[in-house]
Every structure is written in C-alpha cells, then in structure tokens.
C-alpha cells in the first residue's frame, strides 16, 4: 500500500482501517516522518484557516504505539489546543488516551508536559490527563520523581485560585499517586470544595489512593488502571469511530434524555437509578465515556 493510500484510509472516519494501520506499521520508518509533518503542518496553519484533519486522530495513536519520540513536541503542541478544536481532531481520545499517548512518545524533557498543564488556553481535560502522564513517567523511572513532585508543588500556586477546572482533578491525583503527603491538606480542600460537589471524587477515595501510594510507591494504582502504558492502536481504540463533536453531542443529548427524562410518581420516594454506577464505570447512556465525564457531570451541572 502506498503512503498516499495509507493516509487516505487513515482519514476515513467510517471504520477502523486495519489494513492501513498494518501497512503503516510495516513502513514505519517512512511513515513516521510523514505523520509528524502532517501534525506540524496543521499546527502551523493560521488558526482561522484550520478546520480539522480526520487523519490526525489515527496518526497520533500510531505514533504513540510506535513510541516515536520525534513526535513528542508536535503532540505536546497539539495537546495545547483548546477543547473545541482538540475535540474536533481527537474526539474522546483527548480525555481517554491523551495521557498514554504523550507518555508513550516522551523524549526525556518534561518541560513540554509542564507547558500543557500551565497553559490556561489548553483543554482542561487534557491538562488534567497530562498530570497522569507525569505520574506514569515518574513511577516508571523515565522522569525523576523529585522533578515531578517539585512541579506538582509549584503547580499549586502557578495554576491560580482553585476553580471549576478539571485540571485540579489531575493535580489531586498526582498528589495522591506520588505520595505527596505535604500537599494532602490542600488536595482535600480542592476535593471538598470542588470535586466532591460534582460527584467526581470524595476525600475517602483520595486518602485510599494516597495510602496505597505510600505503601507501594512503585505500584501506586490498581492493576488494569488506565494509567498502564499505551498498547496497540487496535487495543486502545478498537472499533471507536471518529466523528465530529457536534454528532457526538447530539447522540449524548438523546441518550441523556432517555436516561433522565422519565415520568415518575411524585407520591413515591425518590429513587436514583444510577446509585450503583461507579464514577469510573462506563456511562450507562452508552456514550463510551466514563460516568464521571458524561451524565454524572451533566447531572451535577
């Protein structure tokens, strides 16, 4: 399969192009520079002239599978885009896979990771997940734990006053998983004032994570956590089909109405049909997102 054919099939949003993925992997030395150049060309295009590129979704995943360190800085630039534009390019991968992807291509310099977190204009979900990438790299020994810890401490002030921004979910998670007991009180205040009211996290979960990290610093998260290293494209995204955000939003709105807008008898005791759904479980509306990032967040808003 020619490079042009591969890129054409990777741009097809209708199904996972397994043949093109296999062909690209077989021609990795030729395709990787082309993929990186495709991302850079998109980013170098004036913002007013950018309208998305469906190939970038699968290109970025393939570069992560290949552990292509040359893609680290372009992908770090990509992950500093705003939520609307990044969502147009990556769909739900900006929340579900961005941390694994950027950690997979890490070239040894943490500054591009730190820049994502500190960029107020970047997508808040990606900023949050970049904290997870920092933790993953520190636990694996690819990034100094002291450097990671110093950044988390610095971020407490650099991020400004805590507000309703999901970057703080990533921050408190880094505090817990890196075992930073000196920041525990601050993390608990963030959870109590912001994350708990949104049903995203409560203090007991934070304390459990912190205890586990202190007892097992080299394995601070549970087996099968989404903080495990990036695997293969077909394993990570499977049959996930990229589609424009407006299409996803329409489906989510429909499913949310089906789930919540049900008639009920006001004489009967209130009953929450979702009380047994965990915050990290798949959302029962069928969106494919975690519950805390879908209907739970919408219901709390």
Short mmCIF file of C-alpha atoms in Angstrom, two decimals:
data_model
loop_
_atom_site.label_atom_id
_atom_site.label_comp_id
_atom_site.label_asym_id
_atom_site.label_seq_id
_atom_site.Cartn_x
_atom_site.Cartn_y
_atom_site.Cartn_z
CA UNK A 1 0.00 0.00 0.00
CA UNK A 2 1.44 3.39 -0.95
CA UNK A 3 1.89 6.20 1.62
CA UNK A 4 -0.85 8.20 -0.11
CA UNK A 5 -3.22 5.25 0.11
CA UNK A 6 -2.38 4.79 3.79
CA UNK A 7 -3.08 8.45 4.59
CA UNK A 8 -6.32 8.34 2.60
CA UNK A 9 -7.57 5.33 4.54
CA UNK A 10 -6.48 6.79 7.88
CA UNK A 11 -8.64 9.81 7.05
CA UNK A 12 -11.71 7.61 6.59
CA UNK A 13 -13.84 8.04 9.70
CA UNK A 14 -16.28 5.23 8.92
CA UNK A 15 -14.35 2.26 10.32
CA UNK A 16 -11.02 1.29 11.80
CA UNK A 17 -8.72 0.88 8.75
CA UNK A 18 -6.85 -2.19 9.98
CA UNK A 19 -5.12 -2.81 6.64
CA UNK A 20 -3.81 0.77 6.52
CA UNK A 21 -2.64 0.56 10.14
CA UNK A 22 -0.76 -2.66 9.42
CA UNK A 23 0.73 -1.20 6.23
CA UNK A 24 1.81 1.96 8.05
CA UNK A 25 3.47 -0.11 10.78
CA UNK A 26 5.30 -2.20 8.18
CA UNK A 27 6.57 1.05 6.63
CA UNK A 28 7.12 2.84 9.91
CA UNK A 29 10.50 4.40 9.02
CA UNK A 30 8.91 6.08 6.02
CA UNK A 31 5.52 6.89 7.52
CA UNK A 32 6.56 8.32 10.91
CA UNK A 33 8.22 11.46 9.46
CA UNK A 34 5.21 11.96 7.19
CA UNK A 35 2.84 11.65 10.15
CA UNK A 36 4.84 14.12 12.23
CA UNK A 37 4.97 16.55 9.33
CA UNK A 38 1.18 16.23 8.91
CA UNK A 39 0.64 17.30 12.53
CA UNK A 40 3.17 20.14 12.28
CA UNK A 41 1.64 21.41 9.03
CA UNK A 42 -1.77 21.50 10.65
CA UNK A 43 -0.46 23.39 13.70
CA UNK A 44 1.48 25.86 11.54
CA UNK A 45 -1.66 26.74 9.59
CA UNK A 46 -3.20 30.01 10.84
CA UNK A 47 -5.94 29.21 13.32
CA UNK A 48 -8.59 30.99 11.27
CA UNK A 49 -7.82 28.66 8.36
CA UNK A 50 -7.84 25.39 10.30
CA UNK A 51 -10.94 23.24 10.01
CA UNK A 52 -9.80 19.87 11.35
CA UNK A 53 -7.97 16.92 9.85
CA UNK A 54 -9.56 13.48 10.33
CA UNK A 55 -6.23 11.71 9.74
CA UNK A 56 -4.66 13.21 12.89
CA UNK A 57 -6.81 11.04 15.17
CA UNK A 58 -5.25 7.79 13.93
CA UNK A 59 -1.85 9.30 13.14
CA UNK A 60 -1.41 10.39 16.76
CA UNK A 61 -2.41 6.95 18.02
CA UNK A 62 0.02 5.20 15.69
CA UNK A 63 2.88 7.46 16.74
CA UNK A 64 2.08 6.55 20.35
CA UNK A 65 2.06 2.82 19.56
CA UNK A 66 5.44 3.19 17.86
CA UNK A 67 6.90 5.14 20.82
CA UNK A 68 8.02 7.72 18.28
CA UNK A 69 9.94 10.27 20.38
CA UNK A 70 10.26 12.59 17.40
CA UNK A 71 6.53 13.18 17.71
CA UNK A 72 6.75 14.32 21.33
CA UNK A 73 6.99 18.06 20.77
CA UNK A 74 4.45 18.27 17.93
CA UNK A 75 2.00 16.23 20.00
CA UNK A 76 2.64 18.43 23.03
CA UNK A 77 1.76 21.43 20.84
CA UNK A 78 -1.33 19.57 19.65
CA UNK A 79 -2.43 18.93 23.22
CA UNK A 80 -2.26 22.66 23.99
CA UNK A 81 -5.14 23.39 21.64
CA UNK A 82 -8.46 24.46 23.10
CA UNK A 83 -11.15 21.91 23.89
CA UNK A 84 -13.31 22.61 20.85
CA UNK A 85 -10.50 22.28 18.32
CA UNK A 86 -8.81 19.34 20.02
CA UNK A 87 -12.16 17.60 20.29
CA UNK A 88 -12.63 18.08 16.56
CA UNK A 89 -9.29 16.34 15.97
CA UNK A 90 -9.24 13.62 18.63
CA UNK A 91 -12.79 13.15 19.84
CA UNK A 92 -12.97 11.39 23.21
CA UNK A 93 -9.31 10.39 22.92
CA UNK A 94 -8.37 13.77 24.32
CA UNK A 95 -9.74 12.57 27.67
CA UNK A 96 -9.39 8.80 27.41
CA UNK A 97 -5.96 8.40 25.78
CA UNK A 98 -4.04 11.69 25.71
CA UNK A 99 -2.01 10.87 28.83
CA UNK A 100 -0.94 7.49 27.45
CA UNK A 101 -0.14 8.96 24.07
CA UNK A 102 2.08 11.79 25.29
CA UNK A 103 3.83 9.49 27.79
CA UNK A 104 4.49 6.96 25.02
CA UNK A 105 6.39 9.48 22.87
CA UNK A 106 8.19 11.24 25.76
CA UNK A 107 11.75 12.18 24.82
CA UNK A 108 13.20 12.84 28.28
CA UNK A 109 12.43 16.56 28.58
CA UNK A 110 9.45 17.22 30.89
CA UNK A 111 9.06 20.90 30.02
CA UNK A 112 6.57 20.34 27.15
CA UNK A 113 4.41 18.35 29.60
CA UNK A 114 4.60 21.13 32.15
CA UNK A 115 3.69 23.67 29.47
CA UNK A 116 0.48 21.77 28.67
CA UNK A 117 -0.60 21.81 32.31
CA UNK A 118 0.19 25.50 32.77
CA UNK A 119 -1.48 26.68 29.56
CA UNK A 120 -4.80 28.26 30.52
CA UNK A 121 -5.92 28.15 26.89
CA UNK A 122 -5.44 24.39 26.59
CA UNK A 123 -8.27 21.90 27.01
CA UNK A 124 -8.88 21.44 30.74
CA UNK A 125 -9.35 17.67 30.34
CA UNK A 126 -6.03 17.29 28.55
CA UNK A 127 -4.28 19.43 31.17
CA UNK A 128 -5.72 17.14 33.82
CA UNK A 129 -4.65 13.99 32.00
CA UNK A 130 -1.15 15.39 31.49
CA UNK A 131 -0.72 15.19 35.25
CA UNK A 132 -1.45 11.47 34.82
CA UNK A 133 1.27 11.26 32.16
CA UNK A 134 3.73 12.91 34.54
CA UNK A 135 2.86 10.38 37.24
CA UNK A 136 3.15 7.44 34.82
CA UNK A 137 6.62 8.55 33.70
CA UNK A 138 7.79 9.18 37.27
CA UNK A 139 6.60 5.79 38.52
CA UNK A 140 8.27 4.06 35.56
CA UNK A 141 11.55 5.89 36.26
CA UNK A 142 11.56 7.79 32.96
CA UNK A 143 11.14 11.09 34.78
CA UNK A 144 12.77 11.97 38.11
CA UNK A 145 10.24 11.62 40.91
CA UNK A 146 11.77 14.68 42.56
CA UNK A 147 11.28 16.72 39.39
CA UNK A 148 7.70 15.52 39.10
CA UNK A 149 7.00 16.24 42.78
CA UNK A 150 8.54 19.71 42.55
CA UNK A 151 6.34 20.52 39.59
CA UNK A 152 3.18 19.37 41.39
CA UNK A 153 4.13 21.55 44.36
CA UNK A 154 4.84 24.52 42.10
CA UNK A 155 1.58 23.99 40.22
CA UNK A 156 -0.43 24.57 43.39
CA UNK A 157 0.45 28.27 43.11
CA UNK A 158 1.05 28.50 39.36
CA UNK A 159 -2.45 27.28 38.48
CA UNK A 160 -4.01 30.15 40.41
CA UNK A 161 -7.02 30.03 42.67
CA UNK A 162 -8.81 26.67 42.54
CA UNK A 163 -11.91 26.91 40.41
CA UNK A 164 -14.19 24.71 38.36
CA UNK A 165 -11.49 23.47 36.03
CA UNK A 166 -10.78 19.77 35.63
CA UNK A 167 -7.03 20.40 35.81
CA UNK A 168 -7.49 20.16 39.58
CA UNK A 169 -8.71 16.58 39.29
CA UNK A 170 -5.37 15.71 37.69
CA UNK A 171 -3.50 17.73 40.30
CA UNK A 172 -5.03 15.96 43.29
CA UNK A 173 -4.49 12.60 41.60
CA UNK A 174 -0.79 13.39 41.17
CA UNK A 175 -0.57 14.37 44.83
CA UNK A 176 -2.04 11.03 45.86
CA UNK A 177 -0.21 8.75 43.42
CA UNK A 178 3.17 10.36 44.04
CA UNK A 179 2.62 10.08 47.79
CA UNK A 180 2.98 13.82 48.44
CA UNK A 181 1.67 13.89 51.99
CA UNK A 182 2.77 17.51 52.43
CA UNK A 183 0.10 18.54 49.92
CA UNK A 184 -2.65 16.30 51.30
CA UNK A 185 -4.50 19.05 53.17
CA UNK A 186 -4.55 21.25 50.07
CA UNK A 187 -5.75 18.33 47.95
CA UNK A 188 -8.52 17.54 50.40
CA UNK A 189 -9.66 21.17 50.29
CA UNK A 190 -9.83 21.02 46.48
CA UNK A 191 -11.87 17.82 46.65
CA UNK A 192 -14.20 19.11 49.34
CA UNK A 193 -14.85 22.48 47.68
CA UNK A 194 -14.98 21.48 44.02
CA UNK A 195 -14.65 17.81 43.09
CA UNK A 196 -16.99 16.33 45.68
CA UNK A 197 -19.92 18.68 44.81
CA UNK A 198 -19.59 17.49 41.20
CA UNK A 199 -19.62 13.86 42.39
CA UNK A 200 -16.21 13.37 40.74
CA UNK A 201 -14.28 12.38 43.86
CA UNK A 202 -14.58 12.32 47.61
CA UNK A 203 -11.90 12.54 50.27
CA UNK A 204 -12.04 8.86 51.20
CA UNK A 205 -11.02 7.87 47.66
CA UNK A 206 -8.14 10.35 47.74
CA UNK A 207 -6.99 9.02 51.12
CA UNK A 208 -7.14 5.45 49.85
CA UNK A 209 -5.03 6.38 46.81
CA UNK A 210 -2.51 8.20 48.99
CA UNK A 211 -2.20 5.27 51.44
CA UNK A 212 -1.65 2.84 48.59
CA UNK A 213 0.99 5.08 47.01
CA UNK A 214 2.86 5.47 50.30
CA UNK A 215 2.80 1.71 50.86
CA UNK A 216 3.60 0.79 47.25
CA UNK A 217 5.39 3.72 45.56
CA UNK A 218 6.38 1.58 42.57
CA UNK A 219 2.80 0.37 42.02
CA UNK A 220 0.51 3.13 43.31
CA UNK A 221 -2.51 2.25 41.19
CA UNK A 222 -4.62 -0.84 40.80
CA UNK A 223 -3.99 -3.46 38.11
CA UNK A 224 -5.81 -2.71 34.84
CA UNK A 225 -5.82 1.00 35.62
CA UNK A 226 -5.99 3.40 32.69
CA UNK A 227 -2.52 4.52 33.79
CA UNK A 228 -0.95 1.46 32.22
CA UNK A 229 1.32 2.10 29.18
CA UNK A 230 -0.12 2.55 25.72
CA UNK A 231 -0.59 -0.78 23.95
CA UNK A 232 -1.59 -1.05 20.28
CA UNK A 233 -3.97 1.13 18.31
CA UNK A 234 -6.39 -1.75 17.77
CA UNK A 235 -6.35 -2.48 21.52
CA UNK A 236 -6.69 1.11 22.70
CA UNK A 237 -9.35 2.44 20.33
CA UNK A 238 -10.76 -0.81 18.92
CA UNK A 239 -13.79 -0.06 16.79
CA UNK A 240 -14.00 3.53 18.02
CA UNK A 241 -15.16 5.67 15.11
CA UNK A 242 -14.09 9.29 14.99
CA UNK A 243 -16.95 11.65 14.33
CA UNK A 244 -17.37 15.42 14.60
CA UNK A 245 -18.09 16.67 18.16
CA UNK A 246 -21.50 18.00 17.12
CA UNK A 247 -22.54 14.47 16.12
CA UNK A 248 -21.38 13.08 19.47
CA UNK A 249 -23.18 15.86 21.33
CA UNK A 250 -26.45 15.10 19.54
CA UNK A 251 -26.21 11.42 20.47
CA UNK A 252 -25.29 12.22 24.07
CA UNK A 253 -28.20 14.65 24.39
CA UNK A 254 -30.56 11.99 23.08
CA UNK A 255 -29.22 9.31 25.43
CA UNK A 256 -29.20 11.70 28.38
CA UNK A 257 -32.89 12.44 27.81
CA UNK A 258 -33.67 8.74 27.55
CA UNK A 259 -31.84 8.14 30.81
CA UNK A 260 -33.10 11.06 32.88
CA UNK A 261 -36.29 12.46 31.38
CA UNK A 262 -38.51 9.69 32.66
CA UNK A 263 -42.01 10.20 34.11
CA UNK A 264 -42.27 9.47 37.81
CA UNK A 265 -44.88 9.44 40.51
CA UNK A 266 -44.21 12.31 42.90
CA UNK A 267 -46.03 10.39 45.64
CA UNK A 268 -43.35 7.69 45.54
CA UNK A 269 -40.00 8.01 47.36
CA UNK A 270 -37.18 9.45 45.24
CA UNK A 271 -35.11 6.76 43.58
CA UNK A 272 -31.76 7.23 41.88
CA UNK A 273 -31.40 4.60 39.14
CA UNK A 274 -27.67 5.35 38.88
CA UNK A 275 -26.73 5.00 42.52
CA UNK A 276 -24.75 1.82 41.88
CA UNK A 277 -22.77 3.23 38.95
CA UNK A 278 -19.17 4.00 39.91
CA UNK A 279 -17.63 7.29 38.80
CA UNK A 280 -15.04 5.44 36.66
CA UNK A 281 -17.52 2.94 35.22
CA UNK A 282 -18.75 3.24 31.61
CA UNK A 283 -21.64 5.68 31.47
CA UNK A 284 -24.95 3.79 31.23
CA UNK A 285 -26.15 6.19 28.50
CA UNK A 286 -23.90 4.32 26.08
CA UNK A 287 -21.65 7.23 25.10
CA UNK A 288 -18.48 5.19 25.73
CA UNK A 289 -17.21 7.76 28.23
CA UNK A 290 -16.61 7.22 31.91
CA UNK A 291 -19.65 8.05 34.06
CA UNK A 292 -17.81 10.95 35.77
CA UNK A 293 -17.10 12.55 32.38
CA UNK A 294 -20.59 12.17 30.97
CA UNK A 295 -24.03 12.02 32.59
CA UNK A 296 -22.73 12.37 36.15
CA UNK A 297 -21.08 15.66 35.28
CA UNK A 298 -24.12 16.84 33.30
CA UNK A 299 -26.50 15.94 36.12
CA UNK A 300 -24.36 17.80 38.63
CA UNK A 301 -24.11 20.92 36.46
#
